[in-house]
PDB file of C-alpha atoms in Angstrom:
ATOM      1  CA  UNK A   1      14.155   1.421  -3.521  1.00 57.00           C
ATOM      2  CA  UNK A   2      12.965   2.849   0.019  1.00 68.00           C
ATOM      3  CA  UNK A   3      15.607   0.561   1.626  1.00 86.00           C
ATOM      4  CA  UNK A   4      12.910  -1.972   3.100  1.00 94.00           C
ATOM      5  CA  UNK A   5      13.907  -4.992   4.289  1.00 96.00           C
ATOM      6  CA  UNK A   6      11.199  -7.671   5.521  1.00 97.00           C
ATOM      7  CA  UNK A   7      11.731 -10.998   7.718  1.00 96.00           C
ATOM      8  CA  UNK A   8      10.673 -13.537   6.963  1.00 97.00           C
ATOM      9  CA  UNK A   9       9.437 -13.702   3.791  1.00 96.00           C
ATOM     10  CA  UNK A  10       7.921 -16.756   3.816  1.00 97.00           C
ATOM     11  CA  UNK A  11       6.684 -19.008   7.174  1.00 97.00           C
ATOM     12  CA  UNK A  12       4.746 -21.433   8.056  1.00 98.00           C
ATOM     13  CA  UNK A  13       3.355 -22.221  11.174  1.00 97.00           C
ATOM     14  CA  UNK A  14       0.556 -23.606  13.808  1.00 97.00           C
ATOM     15  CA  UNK A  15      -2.506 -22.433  15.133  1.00 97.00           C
ATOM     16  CA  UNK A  16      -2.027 -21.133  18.561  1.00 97.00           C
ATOM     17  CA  UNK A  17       1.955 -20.125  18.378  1.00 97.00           C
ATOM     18  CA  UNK A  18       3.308 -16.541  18.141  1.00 96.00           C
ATOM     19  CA  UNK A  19       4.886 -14.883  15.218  1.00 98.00           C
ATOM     20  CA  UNK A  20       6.878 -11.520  14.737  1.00 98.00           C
ATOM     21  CA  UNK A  21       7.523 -10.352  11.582  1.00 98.00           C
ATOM     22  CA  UNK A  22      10.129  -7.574  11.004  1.00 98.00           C
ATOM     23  CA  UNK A  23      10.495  -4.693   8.876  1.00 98.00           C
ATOM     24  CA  UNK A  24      13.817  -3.372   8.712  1.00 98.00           C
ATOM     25  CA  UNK A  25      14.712   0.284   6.925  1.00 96.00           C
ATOM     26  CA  UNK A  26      18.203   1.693   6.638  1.00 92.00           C
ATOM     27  CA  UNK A  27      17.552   5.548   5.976  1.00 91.00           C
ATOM     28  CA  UNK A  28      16.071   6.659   8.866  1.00 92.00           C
ATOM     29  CA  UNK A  29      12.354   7.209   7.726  1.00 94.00           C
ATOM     30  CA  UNK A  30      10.231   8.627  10.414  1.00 95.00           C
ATOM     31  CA  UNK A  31       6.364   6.822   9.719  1.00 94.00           C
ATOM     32  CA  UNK A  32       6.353   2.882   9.243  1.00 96.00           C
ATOM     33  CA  UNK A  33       3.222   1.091   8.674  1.00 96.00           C
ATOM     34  CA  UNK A  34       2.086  -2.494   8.470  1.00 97.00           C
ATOM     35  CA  UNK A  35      -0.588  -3.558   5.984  1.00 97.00           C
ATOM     36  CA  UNK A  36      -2.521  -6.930   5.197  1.00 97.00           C
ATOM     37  CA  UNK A  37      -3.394  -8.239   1.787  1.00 97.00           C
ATOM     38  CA  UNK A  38      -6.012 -10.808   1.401  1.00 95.00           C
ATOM     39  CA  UNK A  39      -8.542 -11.263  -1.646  1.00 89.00           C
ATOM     40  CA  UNK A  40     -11.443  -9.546  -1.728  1.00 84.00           C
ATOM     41  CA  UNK A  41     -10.429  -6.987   0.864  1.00 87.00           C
ATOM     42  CA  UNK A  42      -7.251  -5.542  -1.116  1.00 87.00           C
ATOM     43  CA  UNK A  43      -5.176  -3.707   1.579  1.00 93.00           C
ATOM     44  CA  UNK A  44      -5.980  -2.889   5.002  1.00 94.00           C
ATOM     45  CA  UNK A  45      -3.981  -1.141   7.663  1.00 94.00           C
ATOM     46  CA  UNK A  46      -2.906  -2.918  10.737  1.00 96.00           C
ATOM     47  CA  UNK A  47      -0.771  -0.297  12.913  1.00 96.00           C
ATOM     48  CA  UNK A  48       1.601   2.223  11.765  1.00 95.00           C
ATOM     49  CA  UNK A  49       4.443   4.294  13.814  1.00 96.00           C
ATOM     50  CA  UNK A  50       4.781   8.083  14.087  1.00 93.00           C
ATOM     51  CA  UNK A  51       8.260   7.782  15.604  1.00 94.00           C
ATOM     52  CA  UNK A  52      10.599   5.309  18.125  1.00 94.00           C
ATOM     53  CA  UNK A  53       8.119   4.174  20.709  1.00 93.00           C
ATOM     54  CA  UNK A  54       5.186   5.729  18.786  1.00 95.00           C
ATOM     55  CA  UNK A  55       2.445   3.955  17.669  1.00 96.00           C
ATOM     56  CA  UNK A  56      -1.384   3.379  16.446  1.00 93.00           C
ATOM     57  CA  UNK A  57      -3.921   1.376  15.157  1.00 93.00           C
ATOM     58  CA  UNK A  58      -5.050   0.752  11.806  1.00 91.00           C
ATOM     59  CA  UNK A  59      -8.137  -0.901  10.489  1.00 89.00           C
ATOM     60  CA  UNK A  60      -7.818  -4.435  11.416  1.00 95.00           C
ATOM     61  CA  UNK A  61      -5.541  -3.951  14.915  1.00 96.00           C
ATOM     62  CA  UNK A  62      -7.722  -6.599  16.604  1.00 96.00           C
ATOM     63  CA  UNK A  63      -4.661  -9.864  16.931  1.00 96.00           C
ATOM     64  CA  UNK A  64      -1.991  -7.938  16.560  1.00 98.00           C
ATOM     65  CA  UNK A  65       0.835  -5.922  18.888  1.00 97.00           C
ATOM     66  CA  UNK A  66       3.547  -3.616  17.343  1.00 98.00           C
ATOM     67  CA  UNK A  67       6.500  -2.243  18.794  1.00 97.00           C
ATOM     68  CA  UNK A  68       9.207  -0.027  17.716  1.00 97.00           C
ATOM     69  CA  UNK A  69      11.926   0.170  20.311  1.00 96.00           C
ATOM     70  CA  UNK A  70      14.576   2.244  17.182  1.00 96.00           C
ATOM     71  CA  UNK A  71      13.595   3.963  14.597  1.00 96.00           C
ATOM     72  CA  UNK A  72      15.189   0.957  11.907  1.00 96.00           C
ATOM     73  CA  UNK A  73      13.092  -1.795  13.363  1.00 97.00           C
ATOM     74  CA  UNK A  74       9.332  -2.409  13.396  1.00 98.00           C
ATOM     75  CA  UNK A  75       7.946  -5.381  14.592  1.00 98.00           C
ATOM     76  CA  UNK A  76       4.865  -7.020  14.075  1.00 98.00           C
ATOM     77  CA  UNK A  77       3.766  -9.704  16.785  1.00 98.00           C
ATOM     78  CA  UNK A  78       0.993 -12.179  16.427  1.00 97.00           C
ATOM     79  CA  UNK A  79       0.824 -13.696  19.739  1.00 93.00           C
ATOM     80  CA  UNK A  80      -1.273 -16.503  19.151  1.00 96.00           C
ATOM     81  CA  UNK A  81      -1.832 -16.962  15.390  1.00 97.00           C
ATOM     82  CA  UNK A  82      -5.031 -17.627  14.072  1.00 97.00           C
ATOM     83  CA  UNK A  83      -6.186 -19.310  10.806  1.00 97.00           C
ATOM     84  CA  UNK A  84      -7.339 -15.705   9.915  1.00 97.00           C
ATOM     85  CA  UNK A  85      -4.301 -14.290  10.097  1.00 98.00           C
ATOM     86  CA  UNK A  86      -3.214 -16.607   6.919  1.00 98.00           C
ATOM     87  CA  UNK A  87      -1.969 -13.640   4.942  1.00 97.00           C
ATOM     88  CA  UNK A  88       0.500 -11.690   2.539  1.00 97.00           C
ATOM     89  CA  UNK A  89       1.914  -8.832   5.149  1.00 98.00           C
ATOM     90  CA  UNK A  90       3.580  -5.913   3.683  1.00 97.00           C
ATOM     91  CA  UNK A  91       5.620  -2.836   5.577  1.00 97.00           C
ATOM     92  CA  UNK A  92       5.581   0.653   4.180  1.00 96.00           C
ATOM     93  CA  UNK A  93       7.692   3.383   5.219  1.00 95.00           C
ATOM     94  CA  UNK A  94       6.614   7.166   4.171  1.00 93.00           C
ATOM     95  CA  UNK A  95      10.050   8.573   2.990  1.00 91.00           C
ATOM     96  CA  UNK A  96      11.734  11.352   5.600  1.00 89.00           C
ATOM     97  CA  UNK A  97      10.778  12.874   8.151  1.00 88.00           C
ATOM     98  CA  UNK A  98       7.492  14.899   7.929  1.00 86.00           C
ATOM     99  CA  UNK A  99       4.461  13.367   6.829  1.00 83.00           C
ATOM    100  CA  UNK A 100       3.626  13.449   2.904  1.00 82.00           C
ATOM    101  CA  UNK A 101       0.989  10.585   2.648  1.00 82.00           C
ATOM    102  CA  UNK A 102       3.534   8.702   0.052  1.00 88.00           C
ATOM    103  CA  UNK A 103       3.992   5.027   0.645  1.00 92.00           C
ATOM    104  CA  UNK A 104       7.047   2.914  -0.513  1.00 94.00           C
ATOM    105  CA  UNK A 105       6.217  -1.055   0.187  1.00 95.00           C
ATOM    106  CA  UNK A 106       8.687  -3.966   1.018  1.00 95.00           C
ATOM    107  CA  UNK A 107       7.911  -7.130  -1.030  1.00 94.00           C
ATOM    108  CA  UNK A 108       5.942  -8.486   1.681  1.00 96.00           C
ATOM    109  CA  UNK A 109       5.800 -11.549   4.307  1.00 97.00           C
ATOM    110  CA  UNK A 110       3.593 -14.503   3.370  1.00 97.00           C
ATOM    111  CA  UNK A 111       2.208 -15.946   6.304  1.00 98.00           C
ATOM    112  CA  UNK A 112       0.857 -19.359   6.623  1.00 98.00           C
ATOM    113  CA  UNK A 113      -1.235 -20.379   9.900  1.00 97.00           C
ATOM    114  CA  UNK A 114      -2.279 -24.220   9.698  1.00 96.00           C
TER     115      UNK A 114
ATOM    116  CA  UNK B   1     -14.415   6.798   6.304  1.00 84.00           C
ATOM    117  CA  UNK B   2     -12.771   6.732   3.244  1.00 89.00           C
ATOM    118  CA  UNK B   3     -14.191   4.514   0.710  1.00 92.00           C
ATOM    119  CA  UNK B   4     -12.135   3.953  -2.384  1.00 95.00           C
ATOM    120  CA  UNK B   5     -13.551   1.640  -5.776  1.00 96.00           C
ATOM    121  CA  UNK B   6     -11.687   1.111  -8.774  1.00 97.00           C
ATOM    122  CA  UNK B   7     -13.383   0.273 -12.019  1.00 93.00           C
ATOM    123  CA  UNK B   8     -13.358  -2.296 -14.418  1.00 92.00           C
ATOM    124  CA  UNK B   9     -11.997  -4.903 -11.800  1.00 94.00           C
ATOM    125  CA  UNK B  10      -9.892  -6.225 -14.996  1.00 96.00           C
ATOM    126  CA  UNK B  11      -9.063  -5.071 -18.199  1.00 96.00           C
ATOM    127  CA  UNK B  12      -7.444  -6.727 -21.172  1.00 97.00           C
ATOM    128  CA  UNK B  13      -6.312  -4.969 -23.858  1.00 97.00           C
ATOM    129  CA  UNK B  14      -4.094  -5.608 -27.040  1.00 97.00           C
ATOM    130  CA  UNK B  15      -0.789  -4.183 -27.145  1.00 97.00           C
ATOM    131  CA  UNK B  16      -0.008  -0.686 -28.471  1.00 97.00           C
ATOM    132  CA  UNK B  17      -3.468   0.636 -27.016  1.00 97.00           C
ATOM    133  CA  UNK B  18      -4.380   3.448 -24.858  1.00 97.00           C
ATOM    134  CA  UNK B  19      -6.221   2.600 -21.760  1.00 96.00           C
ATOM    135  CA  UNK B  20      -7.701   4.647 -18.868  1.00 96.00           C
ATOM    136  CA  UNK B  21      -7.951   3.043 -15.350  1.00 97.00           C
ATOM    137  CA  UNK B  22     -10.297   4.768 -12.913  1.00 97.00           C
ATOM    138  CA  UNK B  23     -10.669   5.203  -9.567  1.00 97.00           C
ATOM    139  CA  UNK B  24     -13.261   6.852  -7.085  1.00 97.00           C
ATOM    140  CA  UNK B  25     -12.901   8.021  -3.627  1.00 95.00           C
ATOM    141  CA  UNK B  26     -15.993   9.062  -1.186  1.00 94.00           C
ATOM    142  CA  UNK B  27     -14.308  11.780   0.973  1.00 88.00           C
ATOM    143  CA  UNK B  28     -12.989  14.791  -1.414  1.00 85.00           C
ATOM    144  CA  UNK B  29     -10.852  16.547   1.576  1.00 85.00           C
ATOM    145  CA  UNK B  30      -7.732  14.854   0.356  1.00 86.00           C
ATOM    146  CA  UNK B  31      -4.276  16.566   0.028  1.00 84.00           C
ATOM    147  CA  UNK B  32      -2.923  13.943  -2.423  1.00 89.00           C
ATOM    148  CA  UNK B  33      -3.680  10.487  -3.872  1.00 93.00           C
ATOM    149  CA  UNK B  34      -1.238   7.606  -4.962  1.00 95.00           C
ATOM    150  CA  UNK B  35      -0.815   5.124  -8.022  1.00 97.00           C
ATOM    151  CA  UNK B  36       0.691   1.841  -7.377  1.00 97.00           C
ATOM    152  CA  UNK B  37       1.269  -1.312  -9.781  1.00 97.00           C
ATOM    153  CA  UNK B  38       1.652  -4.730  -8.190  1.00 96.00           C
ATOM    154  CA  UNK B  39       3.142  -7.678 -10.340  1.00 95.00           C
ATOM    155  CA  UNK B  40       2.087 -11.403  -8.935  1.00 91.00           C
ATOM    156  CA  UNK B  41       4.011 -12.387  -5.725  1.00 88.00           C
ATOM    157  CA  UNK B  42       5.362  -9.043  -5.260  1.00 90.00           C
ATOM    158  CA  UNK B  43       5.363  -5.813  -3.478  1.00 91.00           C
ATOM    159  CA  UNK B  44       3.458  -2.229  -4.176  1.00 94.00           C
ATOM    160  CA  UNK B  45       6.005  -0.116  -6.305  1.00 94.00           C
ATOM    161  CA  UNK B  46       5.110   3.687  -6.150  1.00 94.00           C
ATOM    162  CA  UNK B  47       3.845   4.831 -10.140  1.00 96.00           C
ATOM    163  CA  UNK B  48       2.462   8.447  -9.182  1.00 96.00           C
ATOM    164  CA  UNK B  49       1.878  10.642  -6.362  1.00 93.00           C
ATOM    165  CA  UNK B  50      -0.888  13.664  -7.250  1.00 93.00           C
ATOM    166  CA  UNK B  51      -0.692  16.658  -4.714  1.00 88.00           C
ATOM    167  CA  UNK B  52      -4.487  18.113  -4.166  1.00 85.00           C
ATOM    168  CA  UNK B  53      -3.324  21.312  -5.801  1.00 87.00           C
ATOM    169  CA  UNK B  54      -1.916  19.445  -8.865  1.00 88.00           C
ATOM    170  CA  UNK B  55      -5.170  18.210 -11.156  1.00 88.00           C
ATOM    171  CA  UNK B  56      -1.833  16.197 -13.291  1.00 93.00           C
ATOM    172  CA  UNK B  57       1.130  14.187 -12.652  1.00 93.00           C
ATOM    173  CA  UNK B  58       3.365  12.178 -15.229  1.00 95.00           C
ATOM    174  CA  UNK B  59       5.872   9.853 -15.883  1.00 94.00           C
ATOM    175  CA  UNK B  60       6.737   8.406 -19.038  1.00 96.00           C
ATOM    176  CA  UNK B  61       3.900   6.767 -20.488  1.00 97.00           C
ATOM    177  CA  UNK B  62       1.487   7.048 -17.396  1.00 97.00           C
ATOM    178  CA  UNK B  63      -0.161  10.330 -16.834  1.00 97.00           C
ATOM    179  CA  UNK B  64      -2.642  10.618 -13.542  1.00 96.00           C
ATOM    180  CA  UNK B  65      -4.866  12.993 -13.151  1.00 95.00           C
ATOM    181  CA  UNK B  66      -6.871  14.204  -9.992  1.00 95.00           C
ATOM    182  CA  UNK B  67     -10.546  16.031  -9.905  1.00 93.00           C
ATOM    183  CA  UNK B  68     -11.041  16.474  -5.946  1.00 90.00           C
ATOM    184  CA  UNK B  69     -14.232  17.885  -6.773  1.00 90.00           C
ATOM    185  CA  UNK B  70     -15.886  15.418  -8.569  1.00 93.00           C
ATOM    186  CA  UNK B  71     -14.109  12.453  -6.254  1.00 94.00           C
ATOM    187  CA  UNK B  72     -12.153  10.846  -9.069  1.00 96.00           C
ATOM    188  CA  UNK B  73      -8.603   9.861 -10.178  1.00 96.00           C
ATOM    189  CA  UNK B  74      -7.720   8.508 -13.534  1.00 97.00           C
ATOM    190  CA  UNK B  75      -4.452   6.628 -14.839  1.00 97.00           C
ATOM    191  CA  UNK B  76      -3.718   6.911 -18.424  1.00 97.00           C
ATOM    192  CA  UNK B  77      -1.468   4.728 -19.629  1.00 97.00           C
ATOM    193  CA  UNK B  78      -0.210   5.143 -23.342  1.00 98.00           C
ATOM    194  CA  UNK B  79       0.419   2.644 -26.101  1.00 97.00           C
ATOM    195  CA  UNK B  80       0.514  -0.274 -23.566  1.00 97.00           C
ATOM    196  CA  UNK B  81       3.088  -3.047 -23.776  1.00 97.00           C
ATOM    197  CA  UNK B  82       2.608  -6.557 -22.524  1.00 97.00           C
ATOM    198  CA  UNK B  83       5.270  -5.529 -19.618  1.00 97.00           C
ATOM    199  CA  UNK B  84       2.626  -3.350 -18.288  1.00 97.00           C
ATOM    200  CA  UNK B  85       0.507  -6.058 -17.533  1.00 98.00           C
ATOM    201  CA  UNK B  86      -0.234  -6.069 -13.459  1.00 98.00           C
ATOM    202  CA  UNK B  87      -2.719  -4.907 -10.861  1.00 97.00           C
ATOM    203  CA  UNK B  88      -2.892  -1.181 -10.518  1.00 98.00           C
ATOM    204  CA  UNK B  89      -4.449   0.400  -7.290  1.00 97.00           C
ATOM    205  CA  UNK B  90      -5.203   3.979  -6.011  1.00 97.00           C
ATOM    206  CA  UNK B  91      -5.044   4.758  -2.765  1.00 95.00           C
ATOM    207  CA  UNK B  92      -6.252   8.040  -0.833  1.00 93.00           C
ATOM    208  CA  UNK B  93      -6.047   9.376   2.066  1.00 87.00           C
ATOM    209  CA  UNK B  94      -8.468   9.540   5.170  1.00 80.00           C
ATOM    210  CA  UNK B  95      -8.922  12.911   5.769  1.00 69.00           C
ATOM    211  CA  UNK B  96      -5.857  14.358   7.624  1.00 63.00           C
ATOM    212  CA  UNK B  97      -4.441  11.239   9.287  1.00 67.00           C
ATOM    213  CA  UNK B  98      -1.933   8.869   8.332  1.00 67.00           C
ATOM    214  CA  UNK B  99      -4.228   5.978   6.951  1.00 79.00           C
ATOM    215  CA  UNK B 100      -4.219   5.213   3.225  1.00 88.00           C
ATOM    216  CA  UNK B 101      -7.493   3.272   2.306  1.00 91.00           C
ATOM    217  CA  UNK B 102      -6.651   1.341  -1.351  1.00 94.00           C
ATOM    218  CA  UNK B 103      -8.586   0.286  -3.674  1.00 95.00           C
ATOM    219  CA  UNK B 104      -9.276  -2.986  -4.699  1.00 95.00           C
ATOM    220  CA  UNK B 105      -7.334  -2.792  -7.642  1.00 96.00           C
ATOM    221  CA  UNK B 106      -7.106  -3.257 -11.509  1.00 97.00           C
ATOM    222  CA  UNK B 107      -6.215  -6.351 -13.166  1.00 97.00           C
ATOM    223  CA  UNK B 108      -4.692  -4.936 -16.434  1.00 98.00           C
ATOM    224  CA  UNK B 109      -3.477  -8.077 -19.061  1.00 97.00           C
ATOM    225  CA  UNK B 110      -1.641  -6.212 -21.874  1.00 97.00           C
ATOM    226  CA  UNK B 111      -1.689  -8.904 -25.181  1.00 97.00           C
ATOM    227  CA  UNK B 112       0.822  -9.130 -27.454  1.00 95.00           C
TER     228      UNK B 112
END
């Protein structure tokens, strides 16, 4: 157990509106990422964070804003949800503090966009 | 870019069998490669991490192994139980950055 916490874990909601999705870890961990999971595609990278106000893009970026203001909290923003964006997303911490390539996964964030 | 495939797409076996899952990757630099099982509706839990200078890793039952040169990892898993029964990806690094580019993943259906 990495000590991942995801919010929420389950919502529904309209073309058009915004969304943030949090991740929330409790030991400290230094690289967070954010991943999609759709069929056909398996996992794909959306941004990830190399530290408190750190951050990149992954694969799929395109829709989507990140911020990490502390190193607990990273936040995924939508900011005007798409039907495309109807997905499972899941946050991954690497454990520590310097880079190993190891993931640990929360149990995801199923996101509905009607 | 890494490219990552994992063969067969599913597998169902009878219990007590030994099964090998495979998994390919395009770009050999790696440093290490990952095993993860998924169970329906749920997260990615962590099986096996294989450093590039390790060609083995186990735990338990599973055993991974790692051939950088030929651009393959394998998962062994030994007399299977129907509790085994999930999706099992690979993931690998590309090159030296922090992206992880997964598989598609295994469909493994252990019978009783």
């Amino acid at each position: 157990d990495a000590g991942i916490t995801q919010s929420p874990r389950h919502k529904v909601t309209e073309t058009g509106t915004p969304v943030t999705l949090r991740c929330h870890q409790t030991e400290n961990h230094r690289y967070m990422y954010w991943y999609r999971q759709d069929p056909g595609h398996g996992l794909r990278l959306i941004h990830y964070s190399y530290g408190v106000k750190d951050t990149d893009k992954g694969e799929v970026s395109d829709g989507y804003s990140v911020s990490r203001s502390k190193t607990e909290d990273f936040l995924l923003t939508l900011e005007s949800a798409t039907s495309s964006q109807t997905s499972v997303y899941f946050c991954a911490i690497t454990p520590g503090h310097t880079y190993t390539g190891e993931l640990f996964f929360g149990e995801g964030s199923r996101l509905t966009v009607l | 870019k890494q490219e990552v495939t994992q063969i067969p797409a599913a597998l169902s076996v009878p219990e007590g069998e030994n099964l090998v899952l495979n998994c390919s990757f395009t770009d050999s630099a790696i440093y290490n490669l990952q095993w993860f099982r998924q169970d329906p509706g749920k997260g990615l839990t962590s099986l096996l991490l294989i450093q590039s200078s390790q060609r083995e890793q186990t735990s338990g039952r599973l055993n991974a192994s790692l051939d950088k040169s030929s651009g393959r990892s394998t998962l062994y898993i030994a007399a299977s139980q129907p509790g085994d029964s999930a999706t099992y990806l690979c993931a690998a690094p590309e090159g030296s950055n922090y992206k992880l580019t997964f598989g598609k993943g295994t469909l493994l259906t252990v019978n009783p």
